[in-house]
Each structure stands twice: as structure tokens, then as C-alpha cells.
PDB file of C-alpha atoms and ligand atoms in Angstrom:
ATOM      1  CA  MET A 247     -44.690 -38.303  -0.581  1.00 55.00           C
ATOM      2  CA  ILE A 248     -41.096 -38.745  -0.887  1.00 61.00           C
ATOM      3  CA  ALA A 249     -38.420 -35.988  -0.595  1.00 62.00           C
ATOM      4  CA  ARG A 250     -36.966 -35.669  -2.942  1.00 64.00           C
ATOM      5  CA  PRO A 251     -33.244 -35.442  -3.489  1.00 59.00           C
ATOM      6  CA  ARG A 252     -31.811 -32.188  -3.187  1.00 65.00           C
ATOM      7  CA  LYS A 253     -29.582 -30.423  -5.942  1.00 67.00           C
ATOM      8  CA  VAL A 254     -26.140 -30.539  -4.442  1.00 66.00           C
ATOM      9  CA  ARG A 255     -25.068 -27.507  -5.451  1.00 65.00           C
ATOM     10  CA  LYS A 256     -20.904 -27.138  -4.758  1.00 59.00           C
ATOM     11  CA  PRO A 257     -20.112 -23.742  -3.394  1.00 57.00           C
ATOM     12  CA  VAL A 258     -19.132 -20.898  -6.013  1.00 60.00           C
ATOM     13  CA  ILE A 259     -16.413 -19.494  -4.142  1.00 64.00           C
ATOM     14  CA  ASP A 260     -15.336 -16.263  -7.304  1.00 74.00           C
ATOM     15  CA  ASP A 261     -12.012 -15.661  -7.942  1.00 78.00           C
ATOM     16  CA  HIS A 262     -12.778 -12.668  -9.933  1.00 85.00           C
ATOM     17  CA  ALA A 263     -10.975 -14.559 -12.685  1.00 86.00           C
ATOM     18  CA  GLY A 264      -8.135 -15.407 -11.076  1.00 92.00           C
ATOM     19  CA  ARG A 265      -7.410 -11.963  -9.420  1.00 94.00           C
ATOM     20  CA  LEU A 266      -7.424 -12.604  -5.964  1.00 97.00           C
ATOM     21  CA  PRO A 267      -4.809 -13.961  -4.360  1.00 97.00           C
ATOM     22  CA  PRO A 268      -5.401 -17.605  -2.064  1.00 96.00           C
ATOM     23  CA  GLY A 269      -7.795 -16.564   1.258  1.00 96.00           C
ATOM     24  CA  GLN A 270      -8.867 -13.152  -0.500  1.00 97.00           C
ATOM     25  CA  ILE A 271     -12.884 -12.885  -0.302  1.00 96.00           C
ATOM     26  CA  ALA A 272     -14.028  -8.941  -2.961  1.00 96.00           C
ATOM     27  CA  ALA A 273     -15.201  -6.016  -0.770  1.00 96.00           C
ATOM     28  CA  LYS A 274     -18.584  -4.994  -1.363  1.00 93.00           C
ATOM     29  CA  ARG A 275     -18.252  -1.501   0.201  1.00 92.00           C
ATOM     30  CA  TRP A 276     -14.668  -0.594   0.592  1.00 94.00           C
ATOM     31  CA  PRO A 277     -14.202  -0.091   4.133  1.00 91.00           C
ATOM     32  CA  ALA A 278     -11.032   2.637   5.533  1.00 95.00           C
ATOM     33  CA  LEU A 279      -8.963   0.707   8.128  1.00 91.00           C
ATOM     34  CA  HIS A 280      -6.122   2.481   9.693  1.00 94.00           C
ATOM     35  CA  LYS A 281      -5.079   3.267  13.179  1.00 86.00           C
ATOM     36  CA  GLY A 282      -5.871   6.987  14.580  1.00 91.00           C
ATOM     37  CA  GLU A 283      -7.818   9.963  13.279  1.00 95.00           C
ATOM     38  CA  VAL A 284      -7.234  11.305   9.252  1.00 98.00           C
ATOM     39  CA  PRO A 285      -4.909  13.753   9.356  1.00 98.00           C
ATOM     40  CA  PRO A 286      -5.046  16.712   8.668  1.00 98.00           C
ATOM     41  CA  PHE A 287      -3.180  18.434   4.908  1.00 98.00           C
ATOM     42  CA  ASP A 288      -2.077  22.417   4.453  1.00 98.00           C
ATOM     43  CA  PRO A 289      -0.884  22.496   0.589  1.00 98.00           C
ATOM     44  CA  GLU A 290       0.997  24.903   2.915  1.00 98.00           C
ATOM     45  CA  THR A 291       2.904  23.468   4.875  1.00 98.00           C
ATOM     46  CA  TRP A 292       2.905  19.439   3.463  1.00 98.00           C
ATOM     47  CA  GLU A 293       6.194  18.753   2.450  1.00 98.00           C
ATOM     48  CA  PHE A 294       7.550  15.027   1.143  1.00 98.00           C
ATOM     49  CA  ARG A 295      11.063  13.871   1.391  1.00 98.00           C
ATOM     50  CA  VAL A 296      13.302  11.028   0.551  1.00 98.00           C
ATOM     51  CA  TRP A 297      16.485  10.721   3.068  1.00 98.00           C
ATOM     52  CA  GLY A 298      18.588   8.282   3.784  1.00 98.00           C
ATOM     53  CA  LEU A 299      21.312   6.698   1.850  1.00 98.00           C
ATOM     54  CA  VAL A 300      20.935   9.439  -1.324  1.00 98.00           C
ATOM     55  CA  GLY A 301      22.804  11.389  -4.047  1.00 98.00           C
ATOM     56  CA  ARG A 302      20.057  13.760  -3.855  1.00 98.00           C
ATOM     57  CA  GLU A 303      18.171  14.321  -0.962  1.00 98.00           C
ATOM     58  CA  LEU A 304      15.190  15.227  -1.710  1.00 98.00           C
ATOM     59  CA  ARG A 305      11.938  17.935  -0.342  1.00 98.00           C
ATOM     60  CA  LEU A 306       8.785  18.365  -2.220  1.00 98.00           C
ATOM     61  CA  SER A 307       6.486  20.564  -1.911  1.00 98.00           C
ATOM     62  CA  TRP A 308       2.910  20.136  -2.594  1.00 98.00           C
ATOM     63  CA  GLU A 309       2.789  22.135  -6.382  1.00 98.00           C
ATOM     64  CA  THR A 310       6.531  20.235  -7.023  1.00 98.00           C
ATOM     65  CA  PHE A 311       4.963  17.285  -6.233  1.00 98.00           C
ATOM     66  CA  GLN A 312       2.092  17.184  -8.281  1.00 98.00           C
ATOM     67  CA  ALA A 313       4.323  17.840 -11.377  1.00 98.00           C
ATOM     68  CA  LEU A 314       5.954  14.815 -11.054  1.00 98.00           C
ATOM     69  CA  PRO A 315       6.012  12.774 -13.957  1.00 98.00           C
ATOM     70  CA  ARG A 316       2.841   9.956 -13.417  1.00 97.00           C
ATOM     71  CA  VAL A 317       1.302   7.402 -14.446  1.00 98.00           C
ATOM     72  CA  THR A 318      -2.278   5.669 -13.785  1.00 98.00           C
ATOM     73  CA  ALA A 319      -1.990   1.307 -13.038  1.00 98.00           C
ATOM     74  CA  ASP A 320      -4.847  -0.194 -12.385  1.00 97.00           C
ATOM     75  CA  GLY A 321      -4.130  -1.981  -8.027  1.00 98.00           C
ATOM     76  CA  ASP A 322      -6.057  -3.881  -6.201  1.00 98.00           C
ATOM     77  CA  LEU A 323      -5.386  -4.592  -2.127  1.00 98.00           C
ATOM     78  CA  HIS A 324      -5.128  -6.770  -0.224  1.00 98.00           C
ATOM     79  CA  CYS A 325      -6.227  -6.509   3.596  1.00 98.00           C
ATOM     80  CA  VAL A 326      -4.141  -8.765   5.926  1.00 97.00           C
ATOM     81  CA  ALA A 327      -7.513  -9.334   7.553  1.00 96.00           C
ATOM     82  CA  ARG A 328      -9.389 -10.786   3.991  1.00 97.00           C
ATOM     83  CA  TRP A 329     -10.923  -8.302   2.390  1.00 97.00           C
ATOM     84  CA  SER A 330      -9.813  -6.742  -1.340  1.00 98.00           C
ATOM     85  CA  LYS A 331     -10.916  -3.935  -2.944  1.00 98.00           C
ATOM     86  CA  LEU A 332     -10.524  -4.752  -6.434  1.00 97.00           C
ATOM     87  CA  ASP A 333     -10.876  -2.320  -9.533  1.00 95.00           C
ATOM     88  CA  ASN A 334      -8.387   0.272  -8.942  1.00 97.00           C
ATOM     89  CA  CYS A 335      -6.771   3.382 -10.928  1.00 98.00           C
ATOM     90  CA  TRP A 336      -4.524   5.012  -9.115  1.00 98.00           C
ATOM     91  CA  ASP A 337      -3.001   7.844 -11.035  1.00 98.00           C
ATOM     92  CA  GLY A 338       0.178   9.385  -9.188  1.00 98.00           C
ATOM     93  CA  ALA A 339       4.699   8.935  -9.700  1.00 98.00           C
ATOM     94  CA  PRO A 340       6.274   5.691  -9.670  1.00 98.00           C
ATOM     95  CA  GLY A 341       8.660   4.689  -6.770  1.00 98.00           C
ATOM     96  CA  ARG A 342      11.103   4.096  -9.432  1.00 98.00           C
ATOM     97  CA  GLU A 343      10.888   7.626 -10.463  1.00 98.00           C
ATOM     98  CA  LEU A 344      11.300   9.008  -7.438  1.00 98.00           C
ATOM     99  CA  LEU A 345      13.950   6.880  -6.526  1.00 98.00           C
ATOM    100  CA  ARG A 346      15.056   7.477 -10.038  1.00 98.00           C
ATOM    101  CA  LEU A 347      15.740  11.665  -8.587  1.00 98.00           C
ATOM    102  CA  THR A 348      16.918  10.824  -5.905  1.00 98.00           C
ATOM    103  CA  GLU A 349      20.472   8.442  -7.266  1.00 98.00           C
ATOM    104  CA  PRO A 350      20.628   5.660  -4.740  1.00 98.00           C
ATOM    105  CA  SER A 351      23.682   5.126  -2.876  1.00 98.00           C
ATOM    106  CA  PRO A 352      25.034   1.371  -4.099  1.00 98.00           C
ATOM    107  CA  ALA A 353      24.857   0.781  -0.106  1.00 98.00           C
ATOM    108  CA  ALA A 354      21.089   1.544  -0.281  1.00 98.00           C
ATOM    109  CA  ARG A 355      18.787  -1.813  -0.563  1.00 98.00           C
ATOM    110  CA  PHE A 356      15.771  -1.092   1.663  1.00 98.00           C
ATOM    111  CA  VAL A 357      12.821   1.705   1.780  1.00 99.00           C
ATOM    112  CA  ILE A 358      11.749   2.900   5.061  1.00 99.00           C
ATOM    113  CA  MET A 359       8.175   4.789   3.720  1.00 99.00           C
ATOM    114  CA  HIS A 360       6.597   7.268   6.672  1.00 98.00           C
ATOM    115  CA  ALA A 361       3.757   8.168   6.883  1.00 98.00           C
ATOM    116  CA  GLU A 362       1.875  11.399   8.945  1.00 97.00           C
ATOM    117  CA  GLY A 363       1.441  10.045  12.165  1.00 96.00           C
ATOM    118  CA  GLY A 364       4.763   8.016  12.303  1.00 96.00           C
ATOM    119  CA  TYR A 365       3.108   4.769  10.729  1.00 97.00           C
ATOM    120  CA  THR A 366       6.227   3.392   8.579  1.00 98.00           C
ATOM    121  CA  ALA A 367       5.973  -0.213   6.140  1.00 98.00           C
ATOM    122  CA  ASN A 368       9.392  -1.683   5.058  1.00 98.00           C
ATOM    123  CA  VAL A 369      10.257  -2.608   1.352  1.00 99.00           C
ATOM    124  CA  PRO A 370      12.893  -4.258  -0.691  1.00 98.00           C
ATOM    125  CA  MET A 371      14.354  -1.132  -2.915  1.00 98.00           C
ATOM    126  CA  GLU A 372      13.723  -3.552  -5.611  1.00 98.00           C
ATOM    127  CA  THR A 373       9.279  -3.752  -4.281  1.00 98.00           C
ATOM    128  CA  PHE A 374       9.387  -0.476  -4.479  1.00 98.00           C
ATOM    129  CA  ALA A 375      10.681  -0.436  -7.924  1.00 98.00           C
ATOM    130  CA  GLU A 376       8.593  -2.977  -9.293  1.00 98.00           C
ATOM    131  CA  GLU A 377       6.015  -1.912 -12.343  1.00 97.00           C
ATOM    132  CA  GLY A 378       2.521  -0.611 -10.819  1.00 97.00           C
ATOM    133  CA  VAL A 379       4.290   0.709  -7.614  1.00 98.00           C
ATOM    134  CA  LEU A 380       2.450   4.116  -7.775  1.00 98.00           C
ATOM    135  CA  LEU A 381       2.589   7.093  -4.993  1.00 98.00           C
ATOM    136  CA  ALA A 382      -1.733   8.412  -6.046  1.00 98.00           C
ATOM    137  CA  VAL A 383      -2.894  11.471  -5.696  1.00 98.00           C
ATOM    138  CA  GLY A 384      -5.853   9.958  -7.452  1.00 98.00           C
ATOM    139  CA  LEU A 385      -8.297   7.296  -7.817  1.00 98.00           C
ATOM    140  CA  ASP A 386     -10.115   6.363 -11.030  1.00 98.00           C
ATOM    141  CA  GLY A 387     -10.310   9.968 -12.514  1.00 98.00           C
ATOM    142  CA  GLU A 388     -10.948  12.389  -8.622  1.00 98.00           C
ATOM    143  CA  PRO A 389      -8.338  13.438  -6.137  1.00 98.00           C
ATOM    144  CA  LEU A 390      -7.131  10.604  -3.442  1.00 98.00           C
ATOM    145  CA  THR A 391     -10.073  11.225  -0.844  1.00 98.00           C
ATOM    146  CA  PRO A 392      -8.906  12.192   3.080  1.00 98.00           C
ATOM    147  CA  LYS A 393      -9.559   8.946   3.768  1.00 97.00           C
ATOM    148  CA  HIS A 394      -8.248   6.461   1.972  1.00 98.00           C
ATOM    149  CA  GLY A 395      -4.543   8.533   2.081  1.00 98.00           C
ATOM    150  CA  ALA A 396      -4.830  11.826   0.742  1.00 98.00           C
ATOM    151  CA  PRO A 397      -2.882  13.894  -0.134  1.00 98.00           C
ATOM    152  CA  VAL A 398      -0.432  10.728  -1.019  1.00 98.00           C
ATOM    153  CA  ARG A 399       0.193   7.230  -0.530  1.00 98.00           C
ATOM    154  CA  ALA A 400       1.580   4.241  -1.331  1.00 99.00           C
ATOM    155  CA  VAL A 401       0.259   1.361  -3.988  1.00 99.00           C
ATOM    156  CA  LEU A 402       1.856  -1.932  -3.697  1.00 98.00           C
ATOM    157  CA  PRO A 403       0.279  -4.366  -5.102  1.00 98.00           C
ATOM    158  CA  ARG A 404       1.712  -7.389  -4.985  1.00 98.00           C
ATOM    159  CA  LEU A 405       1.653  -6.770  -1.592  1.00 98.00           C
ATOM    160  CA  TYR A 406      -1.380  -7.308   2.049  1.00 98.00           C
ATOM    161  CA  ALA A 407      -2.597  -3.687   2.336  1.00 98.00           C
ATOM    162  CA  TRP A 408      -1.000  -2.488   5.376  1.00 98.00           C
ATOM    163  CA  LYS A 409       2.407  -2.047   3.350  1.00 98.00           C
ATOM    164  CA  SER A 410       0.315   0.552   0.869  1.00 98.00           C
ATOM    165  CA  VAL A 411       1.228   3.501   3.661  1.00 98.00           C
ATOM    166  CA  LYS A 412      -1.191   6.118   2.863  1.00 98.00           C
ATOM    167  CA  TRP A 413      -0.461  10.013   4.160  1.00 98.00           C
ATOM    168  CA  LEU A 414       3.093   9.240   3.484  1.00 98.00           C
ATOM    169  CA  ARG A 415       5.365  12.056   3.935  1.00 98.00           C
ATOM    170  CA  GLY A 416       8.673  10.274   3.047  1.00 98.00           C
ATOM    171  CA  LEU A 417      10.908   7.780   1.845  1.00 98.00           C
ATOM    172  CA  GLU A 418      14.214   7.359   3.914  1.00 99.00           C
ATOM    173  CA  LEU A 419      16.856   4.855   1.312  1.00 98.00           C
ATOM    174  CA  THR A 420      18.946   3.226   4.401  1.00 99.00           C
ATOM    175  CA  ALA A 421      21.047  -0.066   4.568  1.00 98.00           C
ATOM    176  CA  GLU A 422      19.911  -2.183   7.047  1.00 98.00           C
ATOM    177  CA  ASP A 423      15.687  -3.370   6.438  1.00 98.00           C
ATOM    178  CA  ARG A 424      13.303  -2.119   9.169  1.00 98.00           C
ATOM    179  CA  PRO A 425      10.689  -2.904  10.989  1.00 98.00           C
ATOM    180  CA  GLY A 426       7.542  -0.475  10.265  1.00 98.00           C
ATOM    181  CA  PHE A 427       4.397  -0.381  12.482  1.00 97.00           C
ATOM    182  CA  TRP A 428       2.671  -3.691  11.610  1.00 97.00           C
ATOM    183  CA  GLU A 429       5.694  -5.880  11.051  1.00 97.00           C
ATOM    184  CA  ASN A 430       7.339  -5.465  14.276  1.00 96.00           C
ATOM    185  CA  TYR A 431       3.796  -6.421  15.328  1.00 94.00           C
ATOM    186  CA  GLY A 432       4.009 -10.688  13.362  1.00 95.00           C
ATOM    187  CA  TYR A 433       2.871  -8.912  10.477  1.00 96.00           C
ATOM    188  CA  HIS A 434       4.663 -10.967   8.144  1.00 97.00           C
ATOM    189  CA  ASN A 435       8.318  -8.839   6.459  1.00 98.00           C
ATOM    190  CA  ASP A 436       7.496  -9.938   2.713  1.00 98.00           C
ATOM    191  CA  ALA A 437       4.175  -9.747   3.051  1.00 98.00           C
ATOM    192  CA  ASP A 438       3.230 -10.962  -0.330  1.00 98.00           C
ATOM    193  CA  ALA A 439      -0.492 -11.841  -0.774  1.00 98.00           C
ATOM    194  CA  TRP A 440       0.264 -14.031  -3.433  1.00 97.00           C
ATOM    195  CA  LYS A 441       2.169 -16.390  -1.409  1.00 97.00           C
ATOM    196  CA  GLU A 442       0.295 -15.905   1.113  1.00 97.00           C
ATOM    197  CA  GLU A 443       2.568 -14.793   3.703  1.00 97.00           C
ATOM    198  CA  ARG A 444       0.454 -12.613   6.263  1.00 97.00           C
ATOM    199  CA  PHE A 445       1.994 -13.015   9.428  1.00 96.00           C
ATOM    200  CA  ALA A 446       5.779 -14.233  10.081  1.00 93.00           C
ATOM    201  CA  ASP A 447       4.859 -17.081  12.525  1.00 81.00           C
ATOM    202  CA  GLY A 448       0.397 -17.535  14.240  1.00 59.00           C
ATOM    203  CA  ASP A 449      -1.442 -15.310  14.039  1.00 59.00           C
ATOM    204  CA  PRO A 450      -1.003 -11.902  16.357  1.00 55.00           C
ATOM    205  CA  GLY A 451      -4.020  -9.795  15.967  1.00 58.00           C
ATOM    206  CA  ARG A 452      -5.651  -8.007  12.847  1.00 61.00           C
ATOM    207  CA  ALA A 453      -3.469  -5.279  10.177  1.00 64.00           C
TER     208      ALA A 453
HETATM  209  N1  MTE B 637      -0.632   5.817   7.511  1.00 54.15           N
HETATM  210  C1  MTE B 637      -1.748   4.398   7.650  1.00 54.15           C
HETATM  211  N2  MTE B 637      -1.337   3.702   5.948  1.00 54.15           N
HETATM  212  C2  MTE B 637      -2.577   2.422   6.163  1.00 54.15           C
HETATM  213  C3  MTE B 637      -2.535   2.261   6.890  1.00 54.15           C
HETATM  214  C4  MTE B 637      -2.024   2.655   8.612  1.00 54.15           C
HETATM  215  O1  MTE B 637      -3.841   2.486   9.518  1.00 54.15           O
HETATM  216  N3  MTE B 637      -1.720   4.269   8.770  1.00 54.15           N
HETATM  217  N4  MTE B 637      -2.901   0.645   7.393  1.00 54.15           N
HETATM  218  C5  MTE B 637      -2.711   0.207   6.884  1.00 54.15           C
HETATM  219  C6  MTE B 637      -3.984  -1.132   6.316  1.00 54.15           C
HETATM  220  S1  MTE B 637      -4.071  -2.537   7.826  1.00 54.15           S
HETATM  221  C7  MTE B 637      -4.683  -1.245   4.424  1.00 54.15           C
HETATM  222  S2  MTE B 637      -6.140  -2.826   4.819  1.00 54.15           S
HETATM  223  C8  MTE B 637      -4.795   0.610   4.768  1.00 54.15           C
HETATM  224  C9  MTE B 637      -6.874   0.442   4.676  1.00 54.15           C
HETATM  225  O2  MTE B 637      -6.763   0.690   2.456  1.00 54.15           O
HETATM  226  P1  MTE B 637      -7.998   1.612   2.097  1.00 54.15           P
HETATM  227  O3  MTE B 637      -8.024   2.264   4.196  1.00 54.15           O
HETATM  228  O4  MTE B 637      -7.735   2.710   1.206  1.00 54.15           O
HETATM  229  O5  MTE B 637      -8.463   0.752   3.132  1.00 54.15           O
HETATM  230  O6  MTE B 637      -4.769   1.466   4.371  1.00 54.15           O
HETATM  231  C10 MTE B 637      -3.204   0.231   5.274  1.00 54.15           C
HETATM  232  N5  MTE B 637      -2.157   2.329   5.146  1.00 54.15           N
HETATM  233 MO1   MO B 638      -5.562  -4.057   6.651  1.00 54.15          MO
END
């Protein structure tokens, strides 16, 4: 018998209508990824601070944080380990609104995000003020879950997700840049997922 010629199919890589940055794959199930344990949250003692080169320091209780101006915005998460979680509709305070409230001094150029337990990530102030950057308290109409960062997580959809800091407790405005947790391990300081800015140089491991 003569073998029938096999149909050769080109592999189809679904880029989800252009929403996947280069080298990313859409996650079917959403992993929770972080260093250490999920921290406890006590709404009575929890406090959100903004300090550094600001005209007005902020100290917000959980109650006052929830009263901040709120918007909803779609924002994909792109982990540098190559999975992306698409179709998230976040609900929270715009990053630029927090900046506006603190009246940054003219010397302020960077935002250092501080999480529970000492995890940090750094971005230029303009990046933090971009459309779509949120301090999210909700996702798809529900409050955030603890493993995904409740009560507040940063969402910076253009950047790799290690910059989307979970269990966010404060913002520090600085004149000088200061590499955060993963940036110190050799991950790219700018972390633009669309430019595939994964590593500063070489492959240092996994974030
Ligand atoms: N506080 C804190 N935030 C963090 C991390 C972390 O270890 N600690 N990991 C980051 C990384 S590497 C990723 S990929 C995303 C994962 O978000 P998820 O667990 O909601 O999927 O959280 C980011 N935010
Ligand atoms: Mo990640």
C-alpha cells in the first residue's frame, strides 16, 4: 500500500488577537506566584502610606483607601516565566490619582512600590501615571482574593507581572532609581513585556 501524503499543518500559535506579547502563552489556569506566605490582613490596623518626595504624605486606613476614586480597567498579567493571564477586569484607584493626591515634589522621578514583607518593585513616575495602572482592590466584580494580592495589588499591564506588586502597602517617591526585589536579581529594570525586556543580561533564574 502506498502511504498517503501527510498533510503538513503549520503550527498555529494563537496570539489572542494581538494581546500576547512576544514569547508568551495564555494560561488556561491562573497560577498564584510569589515568594513566601500569603500575609494576613487586618482591616483595623492595615495602613497604606505614600511618602518620600511628596508635598503631602498619605496614611490611609482600609476604610479611606476604599473611598478613593475608583475605575475599572482591563489589564493582562504577563509573567516573565512566559504565561499570561488574560481577561482580567480590575477595579481600583488609578495610579495617577494617588500621585496627584500626594503632590509630588519636582525632584520626584521614581515610584518604589513596597509590599508586605519587604518585596519591592520600581518604576519611573510617568510609568506609574500611565492609563490602565491601578491599585486594584477587585477583580471581575469580586474583591481580590488573598493569594492574588488582597486587599490591594498594583496592576501595571504593560510590564512583566513582577512589577504588579501584591499586598501593596505603600509607595515611596524618590529622585534616584532603586532596583526592587527581582531587578536586583538581574531582571530588566524597565520590564516592558512588549519589548521582551526580561533580563538585564543573561538568564538569572525565575521571577
Ligand atoms: N508582594 C509580591 N508581589 C508579587 C510577587 C511576589 O513574590 N510578592 N510576585 C510577582 C510575580 S513574579 C508575578 S508573575 C505575579 C503573579 O501574580 P498572581 O499570583 O496573581 O498570578 O505577582 C507579582 N507580585
Ligand atoms: Mo512572575
